[in-house]
Coordinates of C-alpha atoms (C1' of nucleotides) in Angstrom, one line a residue:
Chain A
M1 CA -68.9 63.8 -97.5
S2 CA -68.8 60.2 -98.6
L3 CA -72.4 59.1 -98.6
K4 CA -72.5 60.9 -101.9
H5 CA -69.7 58.6 -103.2
A6 CA -71.1 55.5 -101.7
I7 CA -74.3 56.1 -103.6
L8 CA -72.5 56.8 -106.8
V9 CA -70.5 53.6 -106.4
L10 CA -73.6 51.5 -105.9
L11 CA -75.3 53.1 -108.9
E12 CA -72.2 52.5 -111.0
Q13 CA -72.5 48.9 -110.1
E14 CA -76.1 48.7 -110.9
P15 CA -78.9 51.3 -111.3
G16 CA -81.7 51.2 -108.8
S17 CA -84.3 53.2 -106.8
G18 CA -83.8 54.8 -103.4
Y19 CA -85.5 51.9 -101.9
D20 CA -83.1 49.5 -103.6
L21 CA -80.1 51.4 -102.3
A22 CA -81.5 51.3 -98.8
Q23 CA -81.6 47.5 -99.1
R24 CA -78.1 47.2 -100.3
F25 CA -76.8 49.3 -97.5
N26 CA -78.4 46.8 -95.1
Q27 CA -76.6 43.9 -96.7
G28 CA -72.9 43.4 -97.5
I29 CA -72.3 47.1 -98.0
G30 CA -73.6 47.9 -94.6
N31 CA -70.4 46.4 -93.4
F32 CA -68.6 49.6 -94.3
W33 CA -71.3 52.2 -95.0
N34 CA -74.8 52.9 -93.7
A35 CA -77.6 55.2 -94.5
S36 CA -81.2 55.5 -93.7
H37 CA -83.8 55.8 -96.4
Q38 CA -84.5 59.4 -95.4
Q39 CA -80.9 60.3 -96.0
I40 CA -80.7 58.4 -99.2
Y41 CA -83.7 60.2 -100.7
Q42 CA -82.3 63.6 -99.8
Q43 CA -79.0 62.8 -101.2
L44 CA -80.5 61.5 -104.5
K45 CA -82.3 64.8 -104.8
K46 CA -79.1 66.7 -104.4
L47 CA -77.2 64.4 -106.8
T48 CA -79.9 64.9 -109.4
Q49 CA -79.6 68.7 -109.1
E50 CA -75.8 68.4 -109.6
S51 CA -76.4 66.1 -112.6
L52 CA -74.3 63.4 -111.1
V53 CA -77.3 61.0 -111.4
Q54 CA -80.5 60.8 -113.4
F55 CA -83.7 58.8 -113.0
E56 CA -86.5 57.4 -115.1
L57 CA -90.0 57.0 -113.7
E58 CA -91.2 53.5 -113.6
E59 CA -94.9 53.5 -113.2
Q60 CA -96.5 50.9 -111.1
S61 CA -100.1 50.2 -110.3
G62 CA -101.1 50.1 -106.7
K63 CA -97.6 50.8 -105.4
P64 CA -96.0 54.3 -105.7
D65 CA -94.0 54.8 -108.8
R66 CA -90.3 53.9 -108.7
K67 CA -87.6 56.4 -109.6
V68 CA -84.9 54.3 -111.1
Y69 CA -81.6 56.1 -110.8
E70 CA -78.4 55.7 -112.8
I71 CA -75.1 57.4 -112.7
T72 CA -74.3 60.0 -115.4
E73 CA -71.1 60.6 -117.3
T74 CA -70.4 63.6 -115.1
G75 CA -71.1 61.4 -112.1
L76 CA -68.7 58.8 -113.2
Q77 CA -66.1 61.4 -113.7
A78 CA -66.6 62.9 -110.3
L79 CA -66.4 59.4 -108.8
T80 CA -63.1 58.5 -110.5
E81 CA -61.6 61.8 -109.4
W82 CA -62.7 61.1 -105.8
M83 CA -60.9 57.8 -106.0
R84 CA -57.6 59.6 -106.2
E85 CA -58.3 61.7 -103.1
E86 CA -57.0 60.8 -99.7
D87 CA -59.3 60.0 -96.8
N88 CA -58.1 59.4 -93.3
P89 CA -59.4 56.6 -91.1
P90 CA -62.6 57.6 -89.3
V91 CA -62.3 58.7 -85.7
V92 CA -63.6 56.2 -83.2
R93 CA -66.4 57.1 -80.9
D94 CA -67.5 54.1 -78.9
A95 CA -69.8 54.5 -75.9
L96 CA -69.1 50.9 -74.7
L97 CA -65.5 51.8 -74.2
I98 CA -66.4 54.8 -72.1
K99 CA -68.4 52.5 -69.9
V100 CA -65.6 50.0 -69.6
F101 CA -63.1 52.8 -68.8
A102 CA -65.4 54.1 -66.1
G103 CA -66.6 50.7 -65.0
H104 CA -65.9 51.5 -61.3
L105 CA -69.0 53.7 -61.3
T106 CA -71.3 50.7 -61.6
D107 CA -71.4 47.1 -60.5
P108 CA -69.5 44.4 -62.4
Q109 CA -72.7 42.6 -63.3
T110 CA -74.1 45.6 -65.2
L111 CA -70.8 46.0 -67.0
L112 CA -70.6 42.3 -67.8
A113 CA -74.2 42.2 -69.0
E114 CA -73.5 45.0 -71.5
I115 CA -70.3 43.2 -72.6
Q116 CA -72.3 40.0 -73.2
R117 CA -74.9 41.9 -75.1
H118 CA -72.3 43.4 -77.4
R119 CA -70.7 40.0 -77.9
D120 CA -74.1 38.6 -79.1
L121 CA -74.5 41.5 -81.5
H122 CA -71.0 41.0 -83.0
A123 CA -71.5 37.2 -83.2
E124 CA -74.6 37.8 -85.2
K125 CA -72.9 40.1 -87.7
L126 CA -70.0 37.7 -87.9
A127 CA -72.3 34.8 -88.8
A128 CA -74.0 36.9 -91.5
H129 CA -70.7 37.8 -93.0
Q130 CA -69.5 34.3 -92.9
A131 CA -72.6 33.1 -94.7
L132 CA -71.8 35.6 -97.5
E133 CA -68.2 34.4 -97.6
A134 CA -69.3 30.8 -98.1
R135 CA -71.3 31.9 -101.1
Y136 CA -68.2 33.6 -102.5
N137 CA -66.1 30.5 -102.0
Q138 CA -68.5 28.1 -103.7
Q139 CA -69.0 30.5 -106.6
S140 CA -65.3 30.7 -107.6
K141 CA -62.6 28.4 -106.2
P142 CA -59.7 30.4 -107.7
K143 CA -60.7 33.9 -106.7
Q144 CA -61.7 35.9 -109.8
K145 CA -60.4 39.3 -110.4
Q146 CA -63.8 40.9 -110.7
Q147 CA -64.8 39.6 -107.3
L148 CA -61.6 40.2 -105.4
L149 CA -62.2 43.7 -104.2
P150 CA -65.7 43.3 -102.8
Y151 CA -64.5 40.1 -101.2
L152 CA -61.7 42.0 -99.5
T153 CA -64.2 44.3 -97.9
L154 CA -66.1 41.3 -96.6
R155 CA -62.9 39.9 -95.2
R156 CA -62.5 43.2 -93.4
G157 CA -65.9 42.8 -91.9
I158 CA -65.2 39.3 -90.7
R159 CA -61.9 40.2 -89.1
Y160 CA -63.5 43.3 -87.5
E161 CA -66.3 41.3 -85.8
R162 CA -63.9 38.5 -84.9
E163 CA -61.5 40.9 -83.3
W164 CA -64.3 42.5 -81.2
I165 CA -65.5 39.1 -80.0
E166 CA -61.9 38.2 -78.9
W167 CA -61.5 41.4 -77.0
L168 CA -64.9 41.2 -75.4
D169 CA -64.0 37.7 -74.2
E170 CA -60.7 38.9 -72.9
A171 CA -62.4 41.8 -71.1
Q172 CA -65.1 39.5 -69.6
Q173 CA -62.5 37.1 -68.2
M174 CA -60.3 39.8 -66.7
I175 CA -63.2 41.5 -65.1
Q176 CA -64.5 38.3 -63.6
Q177 CA -61.1 37.4 -62.2
S178 CA -60.7 40.8 -60.5
Chain B
M1 CA -75.3 61.9 -77.0
S2 CA -72.1 60.6 -75.4
L3 CA -69.6 63.4 -75.6
K4 CA -71.5 64.6 -72.6
H5 CA -70.7 61.5 -70.7
A6 CA -67.2 61.2 -71.9
I7 CA -66.5 64.6 -70.5
L8 CA -68.3 63.7 -67.2
V9 CA -66.1 60.6 -66.9
L10 CA -62.9 62.6 -67.5
L11 CA -63.9 65.1 -64.9
E12 CA -64.9 62.4 -62.4
Q13 CA -61.4 61.1 -62.8
E14 CA -59.8 64.5 -62.4
P15 CA -61.0 68.1 -62.6
G16 CA -59.6 70.2 -65.4
S17 CA -60.1 73.0 -67.9
G18 CA -61.5 72.7 -71.4
Y19 CA -58.0 72.8 -72.7
D20 CA -56.9 70.0 -70.4
L21 CA -59.8 67.8 -71.6
A22 CA -58.8 68.4 -75.2
Q23 CA -55.3 67.2 -74.4
R24 CA -56.7 64.1 -72.7
F25 CA -58.9 63.3 -75.7
N26 CA -55.7 63.4 -77.8
Q27 CA -54.0 60.8 -75.6
G28 CA -55.1 57.4 -74.4
I29 CA -58.8 58.4 -74.4
G30 CA -58.6 59.4 -78.1
N31 CA -58.5 55.7 -78.6
F32 CA -62.2 55.5 -78.0
W33 CA -63.5 59.0 -78.0
N34 CA -62.6 62.2 -79.8
A35 CA -63.6 65.8 -79.6
S36 CA -62.2 69.1 -80.8
H37 CA -61.7 72.0 -78.4
Q38 CA -64.6 73.9 -80.0
Q39 CA -67.0 71.1 -79.2
I40 CA -65.6 70.7 -75.7
Y41 CA -66.1 74.4 -74.8
Q42 CA -69.7 74.3 -76.1
Q43 CA -70.5 71.1 -74.2
L44 CA -69.0 72.5 -71.0
K45 CA -71.2 75.5 -71.3
K46 CA -74.3 73.3 -71.7
L47 CA -73.2 71.0 -68.8
T48 CA -72.8 74.0 -66.6
Q49 CA -76.3 75.2 -67.4
E50 CA -77.6 71.8 -66.5
S51 CA -75.6 71.9 -63.3
L52 CA -73.8 68.7 -64.1
V53 CA -70.5 70.4 -63.8
Q54 CA -69.2 73.6 -62.2
F55 CA -66.0 75.6 -62.5
E56 CA -63.7 77.9 -60.6
L57 CA -61.8 80.7 -62.2
E58 CA -58.1 80.3 -61.9
E59 CA -56.5 83.7 -62.7
Q60 CA -53.3 83.8 -64.5
S61 CA -51.0 86.6 -65.6
G62 CA -50.2 86.9 -69.2
K63 CA -52.2 83.9 -70.3
P64 CA -56.0 83.9 -70.3
D65 CA -57.7 82.7 -67.1
R66 CA -58.4 79.0 -66.8
K67 CA -61.8 77.7 -65.9
V68 CA -61.2 74.6 -63.9
Y69 CA -64.3 72.3 -64.1
E70 CA -65.3 69.6 -61.8
I71 CA -68.3 67.2 -61.8
T72 CA -71.2 68.0 -59.4
E73 CA -73.2 65.6 -57.3
T74 CA -76.0 65.8 -59.9
G75 CA -73.5 65.2 -62.6
L76 CA -72.2 62.1 -60.9
Q77 CA -75.7 60.8 -60.5
A78 CA -76.5 61.4 -64.1
L79 CA -73.4 59.6 -65.0
T80 CA -74.1 56.5 -62.9
E81 CA -77.6 56.3 -64.4
W82 CA -76.1 56.4 -67.9
M83 CA -73.8 53.6 -67.0
R84 CA -76.9 51.3 -66.8
E85 CA -78.2 52.2 -70.2
E86 CA -77.6 50.2 -73.3
D87 CA -75.6 51.6 -76.2
N88 CA -75.3 49.7 -79.5
P89 CA -72.0 49.4 -81.3
P90 CA -71.4 52.5 -83.5
V91 CA -72.2 52.1 -87.2
V92 CA -69.1 51.9 -89.4
R93 CA -68.6 54.5 -92.2
D94 CA -65.2 54.0 -93.8
A95 CA -64.3 55.8 -97.0
L96 CA -61.3 53.6 -97.6
L97 CA -63.5 50.5 -97.9
I98 CA -65.7 52.2 -100.4
K99 CA -62.6 52.8 -102.4
V100 CA -61.4 49.3 -102.2
F101 CA -64.9 48.0 -103.1
A102 CA -64.9 50.2 -106.2
G103 CA -61.2 49.8 -106.9
H104 CA -61.9 48.9 -110.5
L105 CA -62.5 52.6 -111.1
T106 CA -58.9 53.5 -110.6
D107 CA -55.5 52.0 -111.2
P108 CA -54.0 49.5 -108.8
Q109 CA -51.1 51.8 -107.9
T110 CA -53.4 54.6 -106.6
L111 CA -55.3 52.0 -104.5
L112 CA -52.1 50.5 -103.2
A113 CA -50.7 53.9 -102.3
E114 CA -53.8 54.7 -100.3
I115 CA -53.6 51.3 -98.6
Q116 CA -49.9 51.9 -97.7
R117 CA -50.7 55.4 -96.4
H118 CA -53.4 53.9 -94.1
R119 CA -51.0 51.2 -93.0
D120 CA -48.5 53.8 -91.9
L121 CA -51.1 55.7 -90.0
H122 CA -52.3 52.6 -88.2
A123 CA -48.7 51.6 -87.4
E124 CA -48.1 54.9 -85.9
K125 CA -51.1 54.7 -83.6
L126 CA -50.2 51.1 -82.7
A127 CA -46.7 52.2 -81.6
A128 CA -48.2 55.0 -79.4
H129 CA -50.5 52.5 -77.8
Q130 CA -47.8 50.0 -77.2
A131 CA -45.6 52.7 -75.6
L132 CA -48.5 53.3 -73.1
E133 CA -48.9 49.6 -72.5
A134 CA -45.2 49.3 -71.6
R135 CA -45.7 52.0 -69.0
Y136 CA -48.6 50.0 -67.5
N137 CA -46.6 46.9 -67.4
Q138 CA -43.6 48.3 -65.6
Q139 CA -45.8 50.1 -63.1
S140 CA -47.6 47.0 -61.8
K141 CA -46.5 43.5 -62.5
P142 CA -49.7 41.8 -61.1
K143 CA -52.4 44.0 -62.7
Q144 CA -54.0 46.1 -60.1
K145 CA -57.8 46.4 -59.8
Q146 CA -57.8 50.2 -60.2
Q147 CA -55.9 50.1 -63.5
L148 CA -57.6 47.1 -65.0
L149 CA -60.4 48.9 -66.8
P150 CA -58.5 51.6 -68.5
Y151 CA -55.9 49.0 -69.4
L152 CA -58.6 47.0 -71.1
T153 CA -59.6 50.0 -73.3
L154 CA -55.9 50.3 -74.3
R155 CA -55.8 46.7 -75.2
R156 CA -58.8 47.2 -77.4
G157 CA -56.9 50.0 -79.2
I158 CA -53.9 47.8 -79.7
R159 CA -56.0 45.0 -81.1
Y160 CA -57.9 47.3 -83.3
E161 CA -54.8 48.8 -84.9
R162 CA -53.1 45.5 -85.2
E163 CA -56.2 44.0 -86.9
W164 CA -56.2 46.9 -89.4
I165 CA -52.6 46.4 -90.3
E166 CA -53.1 42.7 -90.9
W167 CA -56.0 43.3 -93.2
L168 CA -54.2 46.0 -95.0
D169 CA -51.3 43.6 -95.6
E170 CA -53.6 40.9 -96.8
A171 CA -55.4 43.3 -99.1
Q172 CA -52.1 44.6 -100.5
Q173 CA -50.8 41.2 -101.2
M174 CA -54.0 40.0 -102.9
I175 CA -54.2 43.1 -105.1
Q176 CA -50.6 42.8 -106.2
Q177 CA -51.1 39.1 -107.1
S178 CA -54.2 39.8 -109.2
Chain C
dA1 C1' -38.6 85.9 -87.2
dT2 C1' -41.4 81.9 -86.9
dA3 C1' -43.6 78.2 -84.9
dG4 C1' -45.7 76.0 -81.2
dC5 C1' -47.9 76.1 -76.8
dC6 C1' -51.3 78.1 -73.6
dA7 C1' -56.3 79.4 -73.3
dT8 C1' -60.6 80.9 -74.6
dG9 C1' -64.5 81.2 -77.5
dT10 C1' -68.4 82.3 -81.7
dA11 C1' -70.7 81.4 -86.1
dA12 C1' -71.8 79.0 -90.2
dC13 C1' -72.3 74.9 -92.1
dC14 C1' -72.8 69.8 -93.1
dA15 C1' -74.1 65.1 -91.9
dG16 C1' -77.0 62.1 -89.6
dT17 C1' -81.1 60.8 -86.6
dT18 C1' -85.8 60.9 -85.2
dA19 C1' -90.4 61.9 -85.9
dC20 C1' -94.1 62.3 -88.9
dA21 C1' -96.9 61.2 -93.1
dT22 C1' -99.2 58.3 -96.8
dG23 C1' -101.2 54.1 -98.7
dA24 C1' -101.8 49.6 -101.3
dT25 C1' -100.6 44.5 -101.3
dT26 C1' -99.4 40.1 -99.4
dG27 C1' -99.0 36.5 -96.2
dA28 C1' -99.7 34.4 -91.4
Chain D
dT1 C1' -106.7 41.4 -88.2
dC2 C1' -102.1 42.4 -87.8
dA3 C1' -97.5 42.7 -89.4
dA4 C1' -94.4 43.1 -93.2
dT5 C1' -93.0 44.7 -97.7
dC6 C1' -93.0 48.0 -101.2
dA7 C1' -92.2 53.0 -102.1
dT8 C1' -92.0 57.7 -101.5
dG9 C1' -90.9 61.8 -99.1
dT10 C1' -90.7 66.4 -95.4
dA11 C1' -89.3 68.8 -91.1
dA12 C1' -87.1 69.5 -86.9
dC13 C1' -83.3 68.6 -84.4
dT14 C1' -78.7 67.1 -82.8
dG15 C1' -73.9 66.2 -83.2
dG16 C1' -69.7 67.3 -85.4
dT17 C1' -66.5 70.0 -88.6
dT18 C1' -64.5 74.1 -90.5
dA19 C1' -63.6 78.8 -90.4
dC20 C1' -62.6 82.8 -87.9
dA21 C1' -60.9 85.5 -83.8
dT22 C1' -57.6 87.0 -80.1
dG23 C1' -53.1 87.3 -77.9
dG24 C1' -49.0 86.7 -74.8
dC25 C1' -45.0 83.4 -73.8
dT26 C1' -41.2 80.4 -75.0
dA27 C1' -37.9 78.0 -77.5
dT28 C1' -35.3 77.5 -82.1

DNA sequence: ATAGCCATGTAACCAGTTACATGATTGA
DNA sequence: TCAATCATGTAACTGGTTACATGGCTAT
């Protein structure tokens, strides 16, 4: 139920088209929420019907026209109400861990290769996050109020990826020794 | 697509009824995969049609009869093939982080309360994992081959919960100071 | 009495993925 | 010429959740 609210949050921050939102989900925000453009367009349609957002057509020559969405009063209200609701941590469903758990069904090399592959992926994300973090740090030495909260979500992303890498290294070592 | 394989792995380990599987998903395995009983029963039906599992009726008096499932030869083959496939890390979708990101839309107490609530939930899970870990450690001082892989998934669960708690504490502190 | 465990399922719904579709502009 | 970027969407499908249904046994 939260893609809806993720979109409202993004639009509250700054109006934009479906295309723009898709971009933003692929940057810093992708760290805690993700959505494909198909899903975004459908959701924007629904949100418009519910009057939680509205758009203005921005005509362009050559390219298709942009629909620039913004959050409405009603939308903002719905969003602040949602902020008071409780949400439980998402349940984990991770195929890699099934494979590790049942690793006796394959040879160690196959398992180790998949572990290495995941390590690379996590290292890549970590690097991207750290690049963003560097930008935060040079912008404002004493952390400003305004930026604190987004910064915290970035910190979470960094910790998350770092933790994965540490565990993957641990797992790799122990499997090799066995 | 992996609930299927999670179930096959569990049945490869030890045959059992849908009810049994639901239990197991709520214990150690719940750490990396989850499924409700409704989903399990449906999936078992499908797996039976595909001949990846088979069951024997175990009649009981008073209680409904148990269908005790086991993995078939075909099922085992499908499973070992799946072990060689690549799976990317799951995408993250976490409502709490949306709320932190957009925390300016509510008062700090509300945000801090939700953070504390999550901290409690994670601490609870961590304690459960650590209890399991203690059992591993007393069973076998020098880690046995057979148990290594399941143990690694448990380690992952412990690290994951611990990491969450650390971040939640960091977030709490920084929000209070601001 | 009441709650919780044992044991099975169906049906409706919602969220997310994959496949398909269009088409101009810009840079290598 | 080929790939990428800009910009929009529809349709079919799959995976997961919520609601509903049944019913005896056991322990407090």
